[in-house]
Coordinates of C-alpha atoms in Angstrom, one line a residue:
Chain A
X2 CA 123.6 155.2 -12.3
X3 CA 119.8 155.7 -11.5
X4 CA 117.6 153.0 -11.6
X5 CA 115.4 153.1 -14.7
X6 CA 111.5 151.0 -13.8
X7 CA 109.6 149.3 -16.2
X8 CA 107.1 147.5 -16.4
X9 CA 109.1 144.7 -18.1
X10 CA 111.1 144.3 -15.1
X11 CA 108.2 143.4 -12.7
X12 CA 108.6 139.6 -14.5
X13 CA 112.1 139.0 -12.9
X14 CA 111.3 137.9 -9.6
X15 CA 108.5 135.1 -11.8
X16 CA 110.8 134.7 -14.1
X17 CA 114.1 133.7 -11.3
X18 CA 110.9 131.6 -9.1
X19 CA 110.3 129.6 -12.5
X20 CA 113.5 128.7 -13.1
X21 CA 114.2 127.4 -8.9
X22 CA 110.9 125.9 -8.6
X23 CA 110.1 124.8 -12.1
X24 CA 113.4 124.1 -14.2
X25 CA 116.1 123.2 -11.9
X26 CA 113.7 121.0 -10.2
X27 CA 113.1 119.3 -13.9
X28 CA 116.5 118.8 -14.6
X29 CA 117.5 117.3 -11.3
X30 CA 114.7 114.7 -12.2
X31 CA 116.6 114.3 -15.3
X32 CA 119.9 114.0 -14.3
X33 CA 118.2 111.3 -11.3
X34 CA 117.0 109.4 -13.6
X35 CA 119.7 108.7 -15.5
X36 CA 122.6 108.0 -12.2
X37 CA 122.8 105.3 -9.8
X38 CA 124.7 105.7 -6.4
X39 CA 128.0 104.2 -6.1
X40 CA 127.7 102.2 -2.9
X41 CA 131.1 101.2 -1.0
X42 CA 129.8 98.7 2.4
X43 CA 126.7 100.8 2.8
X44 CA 127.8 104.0 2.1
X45 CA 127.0 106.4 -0.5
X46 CA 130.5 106.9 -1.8
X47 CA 129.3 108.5 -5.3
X48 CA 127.3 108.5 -8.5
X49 CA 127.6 107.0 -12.0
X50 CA 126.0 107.5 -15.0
X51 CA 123.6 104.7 -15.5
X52 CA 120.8 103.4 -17.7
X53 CA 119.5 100.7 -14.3
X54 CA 116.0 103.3 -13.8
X55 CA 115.2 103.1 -17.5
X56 CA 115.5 99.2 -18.0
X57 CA 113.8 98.4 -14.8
X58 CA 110.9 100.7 -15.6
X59 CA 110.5 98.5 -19.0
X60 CA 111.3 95.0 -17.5
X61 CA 109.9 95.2 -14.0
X62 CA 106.5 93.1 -13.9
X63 CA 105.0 95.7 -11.2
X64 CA 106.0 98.5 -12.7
X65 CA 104.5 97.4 -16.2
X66 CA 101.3 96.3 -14.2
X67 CA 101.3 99.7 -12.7
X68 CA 101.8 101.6 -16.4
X69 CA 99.3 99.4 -18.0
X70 CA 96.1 100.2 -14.9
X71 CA 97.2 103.9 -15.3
X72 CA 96.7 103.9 -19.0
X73 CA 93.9 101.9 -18.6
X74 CA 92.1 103.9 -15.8
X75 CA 93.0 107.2 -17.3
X76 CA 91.6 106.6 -20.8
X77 CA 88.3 105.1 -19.0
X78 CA 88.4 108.3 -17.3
X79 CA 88.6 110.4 -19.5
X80 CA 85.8 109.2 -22.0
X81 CA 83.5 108.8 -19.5
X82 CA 84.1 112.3 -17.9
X83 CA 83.7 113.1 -21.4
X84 CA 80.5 111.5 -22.4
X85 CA 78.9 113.3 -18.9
X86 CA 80.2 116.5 -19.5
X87 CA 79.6 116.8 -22.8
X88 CA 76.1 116.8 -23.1
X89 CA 76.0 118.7 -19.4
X90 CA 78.1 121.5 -21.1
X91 CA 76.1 121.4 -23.9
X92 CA 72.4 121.8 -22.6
X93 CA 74.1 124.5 -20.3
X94 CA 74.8 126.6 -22.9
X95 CA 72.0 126.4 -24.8
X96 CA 69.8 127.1 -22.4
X97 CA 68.0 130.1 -21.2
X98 CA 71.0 133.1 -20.9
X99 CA 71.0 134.1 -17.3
X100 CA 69.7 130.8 -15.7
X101 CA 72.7 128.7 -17.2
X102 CA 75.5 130.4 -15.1
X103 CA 73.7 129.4 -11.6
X104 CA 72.8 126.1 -13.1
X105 CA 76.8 125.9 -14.3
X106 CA 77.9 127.0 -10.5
X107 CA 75.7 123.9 -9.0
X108 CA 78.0 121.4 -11.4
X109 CA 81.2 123.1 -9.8
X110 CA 80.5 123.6 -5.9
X111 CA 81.0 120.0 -5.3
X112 CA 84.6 120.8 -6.3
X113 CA 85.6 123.5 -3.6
X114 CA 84.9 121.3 -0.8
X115 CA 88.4 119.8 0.1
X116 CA 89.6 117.3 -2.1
X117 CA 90.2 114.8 0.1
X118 CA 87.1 115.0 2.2
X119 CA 85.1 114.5 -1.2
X120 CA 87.2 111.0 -1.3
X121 CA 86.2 110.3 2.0
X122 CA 82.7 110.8 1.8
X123 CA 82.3 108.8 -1.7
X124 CA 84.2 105.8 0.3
X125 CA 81.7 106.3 2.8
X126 CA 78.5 105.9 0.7
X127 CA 80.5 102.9 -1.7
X128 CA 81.2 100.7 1.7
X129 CA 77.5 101.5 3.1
X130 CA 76.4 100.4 -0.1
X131 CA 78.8 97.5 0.1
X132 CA 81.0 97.6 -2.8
X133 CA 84.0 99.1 -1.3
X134 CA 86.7 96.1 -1.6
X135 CA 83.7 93.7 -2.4
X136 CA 86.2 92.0 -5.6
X137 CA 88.4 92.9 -8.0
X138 CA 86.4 94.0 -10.2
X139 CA 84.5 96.6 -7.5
X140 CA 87.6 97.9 -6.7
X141 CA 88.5 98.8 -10.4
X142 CA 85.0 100.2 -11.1
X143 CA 85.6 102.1 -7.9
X144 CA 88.5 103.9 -8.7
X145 CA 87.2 104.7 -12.0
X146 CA 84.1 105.9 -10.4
X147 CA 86.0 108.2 -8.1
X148 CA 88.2 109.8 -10.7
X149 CA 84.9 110.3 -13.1
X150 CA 83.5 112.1 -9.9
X151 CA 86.8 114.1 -8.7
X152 CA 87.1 115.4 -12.4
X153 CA 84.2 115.4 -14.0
X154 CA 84.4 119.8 -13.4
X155 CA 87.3 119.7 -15.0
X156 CA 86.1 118.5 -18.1
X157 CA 82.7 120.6 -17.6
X158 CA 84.5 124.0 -17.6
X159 CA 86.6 124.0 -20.7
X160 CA 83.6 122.4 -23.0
X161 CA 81.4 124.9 -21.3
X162 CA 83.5 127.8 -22.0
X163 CA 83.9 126.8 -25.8
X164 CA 80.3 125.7 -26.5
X165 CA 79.2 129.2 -25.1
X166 CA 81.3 131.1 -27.7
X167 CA 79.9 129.2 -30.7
X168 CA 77.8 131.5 -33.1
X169 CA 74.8 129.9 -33.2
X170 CA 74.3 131.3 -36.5
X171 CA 76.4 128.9 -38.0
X172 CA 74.2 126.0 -36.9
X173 CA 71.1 127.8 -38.1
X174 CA 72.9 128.2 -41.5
X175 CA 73.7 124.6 -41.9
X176 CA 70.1 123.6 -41.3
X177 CA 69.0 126.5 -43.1
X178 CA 71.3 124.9 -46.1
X179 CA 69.6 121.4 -45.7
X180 CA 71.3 119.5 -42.9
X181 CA 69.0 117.8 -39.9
X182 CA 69.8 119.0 -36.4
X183 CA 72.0 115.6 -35.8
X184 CA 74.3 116.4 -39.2
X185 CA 74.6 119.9 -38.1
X186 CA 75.5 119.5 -34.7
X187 CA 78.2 116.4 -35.8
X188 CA 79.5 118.7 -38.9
X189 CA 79.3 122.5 -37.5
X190 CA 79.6 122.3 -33.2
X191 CA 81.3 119.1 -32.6
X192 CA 84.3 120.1 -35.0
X193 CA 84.0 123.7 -33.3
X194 CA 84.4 122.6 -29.5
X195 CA 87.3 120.9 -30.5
X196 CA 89.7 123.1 -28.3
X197 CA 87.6 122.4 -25.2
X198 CA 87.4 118.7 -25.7
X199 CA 91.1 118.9 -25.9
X200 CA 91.9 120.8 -23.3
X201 CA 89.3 118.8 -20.9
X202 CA 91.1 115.8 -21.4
X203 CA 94.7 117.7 -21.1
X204 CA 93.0 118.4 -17.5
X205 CA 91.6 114.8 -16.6
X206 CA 93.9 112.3 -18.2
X207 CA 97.2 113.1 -16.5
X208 CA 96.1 113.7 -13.3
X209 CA 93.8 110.5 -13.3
X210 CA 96.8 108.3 -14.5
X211 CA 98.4 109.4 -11.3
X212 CA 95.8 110.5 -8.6
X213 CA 97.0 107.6 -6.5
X214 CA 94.7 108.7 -3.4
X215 CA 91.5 108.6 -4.9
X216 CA 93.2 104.4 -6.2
X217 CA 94.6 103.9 -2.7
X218 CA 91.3 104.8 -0.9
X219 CA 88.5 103.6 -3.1
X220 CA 90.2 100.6 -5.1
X221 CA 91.0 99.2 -1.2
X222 CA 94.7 99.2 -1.6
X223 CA 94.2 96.4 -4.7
X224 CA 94.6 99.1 -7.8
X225 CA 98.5 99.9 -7.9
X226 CA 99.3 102.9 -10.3
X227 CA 102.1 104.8 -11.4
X228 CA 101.4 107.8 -8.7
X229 CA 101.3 104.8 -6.2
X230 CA 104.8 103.4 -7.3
X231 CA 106.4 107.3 -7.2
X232 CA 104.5 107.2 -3.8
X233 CA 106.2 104.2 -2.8
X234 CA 109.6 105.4 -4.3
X235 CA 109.1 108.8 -2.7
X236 CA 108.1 106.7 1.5
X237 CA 111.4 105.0 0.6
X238 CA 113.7 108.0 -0.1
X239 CA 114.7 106.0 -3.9
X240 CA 115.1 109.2 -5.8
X241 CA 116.8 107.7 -8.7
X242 CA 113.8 105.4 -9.2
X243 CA 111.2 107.7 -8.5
X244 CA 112.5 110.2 -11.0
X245 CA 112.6 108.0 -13.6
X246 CA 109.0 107.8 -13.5
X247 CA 108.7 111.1 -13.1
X248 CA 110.2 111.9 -16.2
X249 CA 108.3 109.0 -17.8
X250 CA 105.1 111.1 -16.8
X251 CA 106.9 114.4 -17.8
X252 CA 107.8 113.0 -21.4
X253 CA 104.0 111.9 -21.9
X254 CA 102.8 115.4 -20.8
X255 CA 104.9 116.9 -23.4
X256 CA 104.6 114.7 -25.9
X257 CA 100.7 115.1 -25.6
X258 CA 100.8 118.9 -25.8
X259 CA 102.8 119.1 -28.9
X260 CA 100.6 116.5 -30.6
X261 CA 97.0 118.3 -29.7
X262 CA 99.1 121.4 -30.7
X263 CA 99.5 123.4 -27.8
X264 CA 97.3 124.3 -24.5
X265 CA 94.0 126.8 -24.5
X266 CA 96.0 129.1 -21.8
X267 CA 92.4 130.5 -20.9
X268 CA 90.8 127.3 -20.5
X269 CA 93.4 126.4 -17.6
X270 CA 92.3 128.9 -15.8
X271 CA 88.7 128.2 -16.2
X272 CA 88.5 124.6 -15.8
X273 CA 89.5 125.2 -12.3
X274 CA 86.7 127.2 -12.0
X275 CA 88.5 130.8 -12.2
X276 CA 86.1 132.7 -14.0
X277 CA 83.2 132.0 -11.9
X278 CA 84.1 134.6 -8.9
Chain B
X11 CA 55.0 116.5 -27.5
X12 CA 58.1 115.0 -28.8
X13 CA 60.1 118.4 -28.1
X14 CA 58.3 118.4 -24.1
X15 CA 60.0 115.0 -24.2
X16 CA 63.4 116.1 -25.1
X17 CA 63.3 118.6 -23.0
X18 CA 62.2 116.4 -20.2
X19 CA 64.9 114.1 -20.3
X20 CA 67.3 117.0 -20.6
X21 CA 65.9 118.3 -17.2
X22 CA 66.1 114.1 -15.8
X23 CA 69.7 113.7 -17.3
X24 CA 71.2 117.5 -15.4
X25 CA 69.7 115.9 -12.7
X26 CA 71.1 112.3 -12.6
X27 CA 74.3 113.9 -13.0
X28 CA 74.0 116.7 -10.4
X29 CA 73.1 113.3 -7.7
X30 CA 75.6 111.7 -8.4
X31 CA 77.9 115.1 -7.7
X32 CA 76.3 115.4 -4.5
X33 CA 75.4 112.4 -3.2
X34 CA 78.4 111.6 -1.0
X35 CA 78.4 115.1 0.3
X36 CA 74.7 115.1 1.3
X37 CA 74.7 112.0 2.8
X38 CA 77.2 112.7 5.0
X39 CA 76.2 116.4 6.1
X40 CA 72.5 114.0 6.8
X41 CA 74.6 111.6 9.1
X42 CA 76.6 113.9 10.6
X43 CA 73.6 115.1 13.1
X44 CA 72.7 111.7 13.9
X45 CA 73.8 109.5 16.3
X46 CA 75.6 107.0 14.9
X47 CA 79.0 106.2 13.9
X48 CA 78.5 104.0 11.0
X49 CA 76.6 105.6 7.8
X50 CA 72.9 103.5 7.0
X51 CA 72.3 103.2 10.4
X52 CA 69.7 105.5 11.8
X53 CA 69.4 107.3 15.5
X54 CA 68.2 110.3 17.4
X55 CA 69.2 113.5 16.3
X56 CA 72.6 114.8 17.6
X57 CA 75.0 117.7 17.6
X58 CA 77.6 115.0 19.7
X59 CA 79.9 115.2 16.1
X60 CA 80.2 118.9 16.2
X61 CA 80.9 118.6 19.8
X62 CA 83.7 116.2 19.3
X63 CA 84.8 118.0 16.5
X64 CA 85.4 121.2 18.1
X65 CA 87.0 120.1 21.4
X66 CA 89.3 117.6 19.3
X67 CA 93.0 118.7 20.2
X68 CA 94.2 117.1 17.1
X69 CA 91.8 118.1 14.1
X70 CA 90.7 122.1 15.4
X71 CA 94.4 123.0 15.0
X72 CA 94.8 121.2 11.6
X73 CA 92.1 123.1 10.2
X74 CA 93.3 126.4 11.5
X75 CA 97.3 125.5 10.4
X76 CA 95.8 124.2 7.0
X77 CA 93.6 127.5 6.4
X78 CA 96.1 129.9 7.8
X79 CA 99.0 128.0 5.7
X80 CA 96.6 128.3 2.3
X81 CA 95.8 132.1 3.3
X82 CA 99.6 132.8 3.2
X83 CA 100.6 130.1 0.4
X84 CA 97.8 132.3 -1.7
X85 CA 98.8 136.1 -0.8
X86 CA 102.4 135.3 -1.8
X87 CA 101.4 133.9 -5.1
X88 CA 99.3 136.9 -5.6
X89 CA 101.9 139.2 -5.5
X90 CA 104.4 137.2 -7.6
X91 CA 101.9 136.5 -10.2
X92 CA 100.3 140.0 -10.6
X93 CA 103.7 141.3 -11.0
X94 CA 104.6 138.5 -13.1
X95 CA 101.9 138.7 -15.1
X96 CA 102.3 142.7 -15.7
X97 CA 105.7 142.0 -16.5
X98 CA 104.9 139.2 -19.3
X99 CA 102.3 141.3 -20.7
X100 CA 104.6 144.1 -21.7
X101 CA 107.8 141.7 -22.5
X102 CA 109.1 141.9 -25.9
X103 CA 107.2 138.5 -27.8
X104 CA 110.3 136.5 -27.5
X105 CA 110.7 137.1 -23.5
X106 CA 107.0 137.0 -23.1
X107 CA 106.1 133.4 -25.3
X108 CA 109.1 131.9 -22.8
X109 CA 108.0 132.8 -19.7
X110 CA 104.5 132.1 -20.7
X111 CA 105.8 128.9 -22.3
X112 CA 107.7 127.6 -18.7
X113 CA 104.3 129.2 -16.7
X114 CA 101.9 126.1 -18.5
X115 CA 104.7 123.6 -17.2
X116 CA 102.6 123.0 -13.7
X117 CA 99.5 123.8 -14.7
X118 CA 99.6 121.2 -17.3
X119 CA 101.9 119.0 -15.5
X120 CA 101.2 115.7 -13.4
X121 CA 100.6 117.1 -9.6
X122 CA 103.0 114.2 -8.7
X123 CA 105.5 115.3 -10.8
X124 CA 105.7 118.8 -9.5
X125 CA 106.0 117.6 -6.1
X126 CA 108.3 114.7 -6.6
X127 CA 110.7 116.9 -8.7
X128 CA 110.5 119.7 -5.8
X129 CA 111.3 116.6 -2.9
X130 CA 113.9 115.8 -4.7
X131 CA 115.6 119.1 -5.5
X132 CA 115.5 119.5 -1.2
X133 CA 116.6 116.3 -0.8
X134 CA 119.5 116.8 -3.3
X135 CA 121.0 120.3 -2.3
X136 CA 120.8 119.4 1.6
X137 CA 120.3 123.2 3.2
X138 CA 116.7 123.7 1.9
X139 CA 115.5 121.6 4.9
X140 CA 111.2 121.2 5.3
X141 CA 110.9 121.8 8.9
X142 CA 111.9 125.4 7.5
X143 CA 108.3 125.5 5.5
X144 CA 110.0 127.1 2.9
X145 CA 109.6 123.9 0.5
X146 CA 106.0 123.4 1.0
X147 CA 104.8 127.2 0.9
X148 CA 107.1 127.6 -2.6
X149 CA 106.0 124.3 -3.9
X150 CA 102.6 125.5 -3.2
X151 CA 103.3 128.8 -5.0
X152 CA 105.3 126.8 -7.7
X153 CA 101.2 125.2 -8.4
X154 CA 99.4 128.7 -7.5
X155 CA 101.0 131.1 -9.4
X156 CA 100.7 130.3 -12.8
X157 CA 96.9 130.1 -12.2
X158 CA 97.0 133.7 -10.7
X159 CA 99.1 134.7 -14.1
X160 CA 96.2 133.1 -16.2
X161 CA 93.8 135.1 -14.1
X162 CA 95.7 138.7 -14.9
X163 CA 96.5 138.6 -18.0
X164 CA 93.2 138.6 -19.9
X165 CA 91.9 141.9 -17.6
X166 CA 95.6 143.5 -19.0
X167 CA 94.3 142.5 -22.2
X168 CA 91.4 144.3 -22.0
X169 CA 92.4 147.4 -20.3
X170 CA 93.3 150.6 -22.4
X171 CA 97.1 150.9 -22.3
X172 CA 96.1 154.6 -23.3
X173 CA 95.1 154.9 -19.3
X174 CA 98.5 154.3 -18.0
X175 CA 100.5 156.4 -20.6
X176 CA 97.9 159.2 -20.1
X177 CA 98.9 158.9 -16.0
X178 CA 102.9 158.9 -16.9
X179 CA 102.1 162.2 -18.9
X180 CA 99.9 163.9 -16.2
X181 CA 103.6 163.9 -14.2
X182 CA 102.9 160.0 -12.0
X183 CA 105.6 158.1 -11.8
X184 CA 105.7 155.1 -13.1
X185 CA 105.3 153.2 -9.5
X186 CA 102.0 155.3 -9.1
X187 CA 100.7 155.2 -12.3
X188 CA 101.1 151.5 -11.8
X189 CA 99.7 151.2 -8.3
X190 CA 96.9 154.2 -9.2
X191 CA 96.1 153.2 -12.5
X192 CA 96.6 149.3 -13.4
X193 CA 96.4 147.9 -10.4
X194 CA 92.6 149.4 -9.9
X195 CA 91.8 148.5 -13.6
X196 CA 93.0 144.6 -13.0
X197 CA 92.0 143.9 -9.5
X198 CA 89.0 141.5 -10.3
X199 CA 91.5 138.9 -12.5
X200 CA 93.6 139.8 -9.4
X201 CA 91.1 138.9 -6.8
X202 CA 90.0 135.3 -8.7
X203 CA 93.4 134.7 -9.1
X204 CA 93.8 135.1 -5.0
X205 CA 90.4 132.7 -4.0
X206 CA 91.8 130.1 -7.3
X207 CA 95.2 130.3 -5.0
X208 CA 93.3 129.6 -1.5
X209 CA 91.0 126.8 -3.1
X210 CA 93.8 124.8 -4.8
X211 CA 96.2 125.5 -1.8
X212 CA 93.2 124.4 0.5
X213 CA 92.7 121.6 -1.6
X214 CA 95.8 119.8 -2.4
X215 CA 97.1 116.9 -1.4
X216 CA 100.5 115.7 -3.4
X217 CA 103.1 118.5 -2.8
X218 CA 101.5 119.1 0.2
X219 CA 102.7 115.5 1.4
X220 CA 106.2 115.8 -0.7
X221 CA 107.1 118.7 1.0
X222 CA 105.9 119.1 4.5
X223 CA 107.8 119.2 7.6
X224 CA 107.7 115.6 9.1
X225 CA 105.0 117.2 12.5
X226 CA 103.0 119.3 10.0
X227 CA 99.7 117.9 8.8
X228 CA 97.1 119.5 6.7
X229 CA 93.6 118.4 6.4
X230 CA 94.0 116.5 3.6
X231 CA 97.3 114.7 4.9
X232 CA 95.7 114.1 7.7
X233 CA 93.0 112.3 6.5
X234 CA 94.6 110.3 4.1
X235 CA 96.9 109.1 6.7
X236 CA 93.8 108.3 8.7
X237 CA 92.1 106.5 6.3
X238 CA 95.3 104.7 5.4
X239 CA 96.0 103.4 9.3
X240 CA 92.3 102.6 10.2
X241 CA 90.7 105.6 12.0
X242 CA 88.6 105.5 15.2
X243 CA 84.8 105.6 14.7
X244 CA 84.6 108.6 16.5
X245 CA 87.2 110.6 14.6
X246 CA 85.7 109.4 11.4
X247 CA 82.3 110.6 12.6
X248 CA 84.2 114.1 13.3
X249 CA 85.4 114.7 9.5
X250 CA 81.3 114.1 8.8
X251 CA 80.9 117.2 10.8
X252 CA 83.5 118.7 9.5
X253 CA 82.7 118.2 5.8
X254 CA 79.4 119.3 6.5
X255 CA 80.7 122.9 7.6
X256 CA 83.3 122.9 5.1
X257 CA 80.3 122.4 2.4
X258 CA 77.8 125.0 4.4
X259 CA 80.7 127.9 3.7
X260 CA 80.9 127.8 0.4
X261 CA 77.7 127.3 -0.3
X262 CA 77.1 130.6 1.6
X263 CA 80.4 132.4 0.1
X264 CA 78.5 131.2 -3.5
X265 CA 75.2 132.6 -2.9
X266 CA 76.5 135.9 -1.6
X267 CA 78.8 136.4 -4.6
X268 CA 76.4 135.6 -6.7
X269 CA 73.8 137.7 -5.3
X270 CA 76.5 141.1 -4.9
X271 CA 77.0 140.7 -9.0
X272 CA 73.2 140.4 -9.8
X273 CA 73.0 143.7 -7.9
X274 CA 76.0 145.0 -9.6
X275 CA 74.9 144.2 -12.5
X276 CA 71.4 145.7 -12.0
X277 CA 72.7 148.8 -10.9
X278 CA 75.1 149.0 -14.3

């Protein structure tokens, strides 16, 4: 039989990657989560379903501790990347037509230089000015201070992208109709920059909940979050453990999708800077 | 006078925020010629970090392995997710909304949970081992390629599919029509797709550390696992240097990009 191409076909050799590197992985975390090993004098002797992972995750102290700093430094995160990048995004786009893009590419440099060495060099300037692991309280505000930096473009891009496609006639037509510049900008182009305020904080909050460098190097070892407890899990070979909070993290992502109704598949791309080259 | 006001502030504001974007960064490309191993305190001027930089046996190679390691994570994902994305594009819906669907899943997804779910699918089937490099170049790809997809498909959206039937009908076969006529018409969502691979492969630090072999460090491993166990003075100094030419690049890289599509543009 000859072999007939398509163009179709050319998605098989994705389409089998996906499913080694992005579905089989997911339902081994699954199935982790759920067993325990069946240990006989030190040795592994077997597995057993088990429901251990999921209780411990709700009745551990550290592990709740943990949970409630992630939710708490990822929420502070994400409004205050939001509050910044808003108004940058906005005074971006309305300014003059050609300047804007240069002006847009100085906000997102920063974030090509390697992510760790950014992390260094902010721990640097925090303990010259010395309030790296000056208190509890400096080594929260750190943290949240080094996620608002690390992500702060991520947020930028999306709102930059969507507040550059609004018509502007439609906010000339509302004050044209009566309404002051505040009403019109909080009835016509807030409402309309909705998909990149939602995707921006689909691309901060997750990845500040777990960015457990940026907490391990800035908060001075004092700011334990989730990604530091998979970390630990991860050092100590626990798989069942650490897949349980995986899948935690996994069910949140998913759960947060479906409730902002799906993902701006553009603005992925874009709010890691992918349209700028 | 009021509206020279607002627009001042605007001006004040962009620039608050662009400081504190740059600060760190600045300061330490400022310390890194000056002889002195701790930052706020001053001395002469120095190249002695660039020096120590460059004859370090332990960070010159890391940069090379980390850059020659993002080079090949980034043509790899390339390939897979041009084709991929040629592919989706002219699925049936049903085929197409899946993949698509499964394609968001690391994009959208916790870093952490990509690379713990990858460690754990090695740890679990036993042959896969990571001295092989095969886990940390695929779980790079697993985070690359979708991004190269989301680069593709909008230039195959915009091409005219008239192009590539017109080529089929002028007697190319469908290999060259694609390699003569799509490839050509999507090469610049193929080519951000290929420096969006090298920056997030360059810049990653989670599956990078989930699925390295045990001797293999990248810059970022590297220098969390430094900072972690108290680095020398002098080593610390180095990654100022380092930073600093890390920062120089792309700011060059920027400029001349920026300046070959004002003259493309000009000349259009």
């Amino acid at each position: 039989m000859k072999f007939h191409f398509s163009r179709k076909q050319l998605c098989i050799p994705y389409a089998v990657f996906l499913v080694c590197f992005v579905l089989i992985p997911m339902f081994i975390i699954v199935f982790y989560a759920f067993t325990a090993p069946v240990m006989e004098n030190g040795v592994q002797v077997g597995i057993t379903f088990s429901f251990d992972n999921l209780v411990d995750l709700f009745t551990n102290p550290t592990k709740l501790l943990n949970m409630g700093r992630s939710i708490l430094i990822g929420l502070l995160t994400t409004v205050i990347c939001l509050l910044i990048a808003y108004p940058v995004a906005y005074i971006l786009a309305r300014s003059g037509i050609r300047r804007n893009a240069v002006l847009l590419l100085l906000f997102i440099v920063p974030m090509w230089v390697n992510f760790v060495l950014r992390v260094n060099a902010l721990k640097e300037l925090l303990s010259w000015i010395g309030i790296l692991g000056a208190s509890d309280f400096w080594n929260y505000f750190n943290t949240v201070l080094g996620m608002v930096y690390d992500f702060l473009p991520f947020m930028i891009l999306p709102l930059y992208t969507t507040l550059l496609k609004i018509d502007n006639s439609y906010v000339e037509a509302a004050k044209d109709l009566g309404a002051s510049a505040p009403v019109a900008f909080w009835k016509v182009t807030l409402p309309l920059s909705y998909p990149g305020i939602v995707s921006g904080i689909t691309m901060v909050f997750l990845p500040s909940m777990t960015n457990y460098v940026v907490s391990t190097l800035l908060g001075n070892g004092k700011v334990g979050i989730i990604g530091s407890l998979i970390e630990q899990s991860f050092l100590n070979s626990q798989w069942n453990a650490g897949s349980m909070m995986a899948l935690l993290l996994l069910v949140v992502m998913f759960v947060s999708t479906w409730l902002t109704g799906g993902f701006q598949n553009e603005d992925a791309a874009s709010s890691r800077g992918g349209n700028l080259w | 006078m009021v509206k020279k006001l607002a627009s001042i502030s605007k001006y004040l504001f962009l620039c608050l925020v662009l400081l504190f974007v740059y600060a760190p960064i600045l300061i330490l490309v400022v310390y890194s010629f000056v002889d002195t191993n701790t930052i706020g305190k001053w001395g002469e001027f120095t190249w002695e970090h660039y020096i120590y930089l460059f004859e370090s046996e332990k960070i010159m190679p890391i940069v090379w392995q980390t850059a020659l390691m993002a080079l090949i994570v980034a043509v790899l994902s390339t390939i897979l997710g041009t084709l991929g994305a040629i592919g989706i594009f002219y699925s049936k819906r049903k085929t197409s909304a899946l993949l698509s669907g499964v394609s968001q899943i690391p994009v959208i997804n916790a870093e952490i949970v990509t690379a713990l779910s990858i460690a754990v699918m090695v740890s679990a089937i036993g042959f896969l081992s990571k001295e092989t490099y095969l886990p940390l170049i695929c779980g790079l790809m697993t985070l690359c390629t979708p991004f190269v997809v989301l680069s593709v498909i909008p230039k195959l959206k915009q091409m005219d599919n008239n192009l590539y039937e017109a080529a089929l009908d002028l007697g190319a076969t469908p290999t060259q029509a694609l390699f003569k006529v799509v490839i050509p018409q999507i090469l610049p969502g193929i080519f951000s797709g290929f420096l969006l691979s090298v920056t997030l492969s360059l810049d990653d630090y989670v599956i990078t550390a989930y699925t390295k072999p045990s001797s293999f460090d990248t810059i970022s491993t590297y220098l969390y696992s430094l900072n972690k166990g108290g680095a020398t003075a002098r080593i610390k100094a180095a990654f100022w240097a380092l930073t600093a030419i890390i920062f120089l690049i792309i700011v060059i890289v920027v400029i001349v990009a920026n300046i070959r599509a004002i003259k493309a543009k000009q000349e259009s």
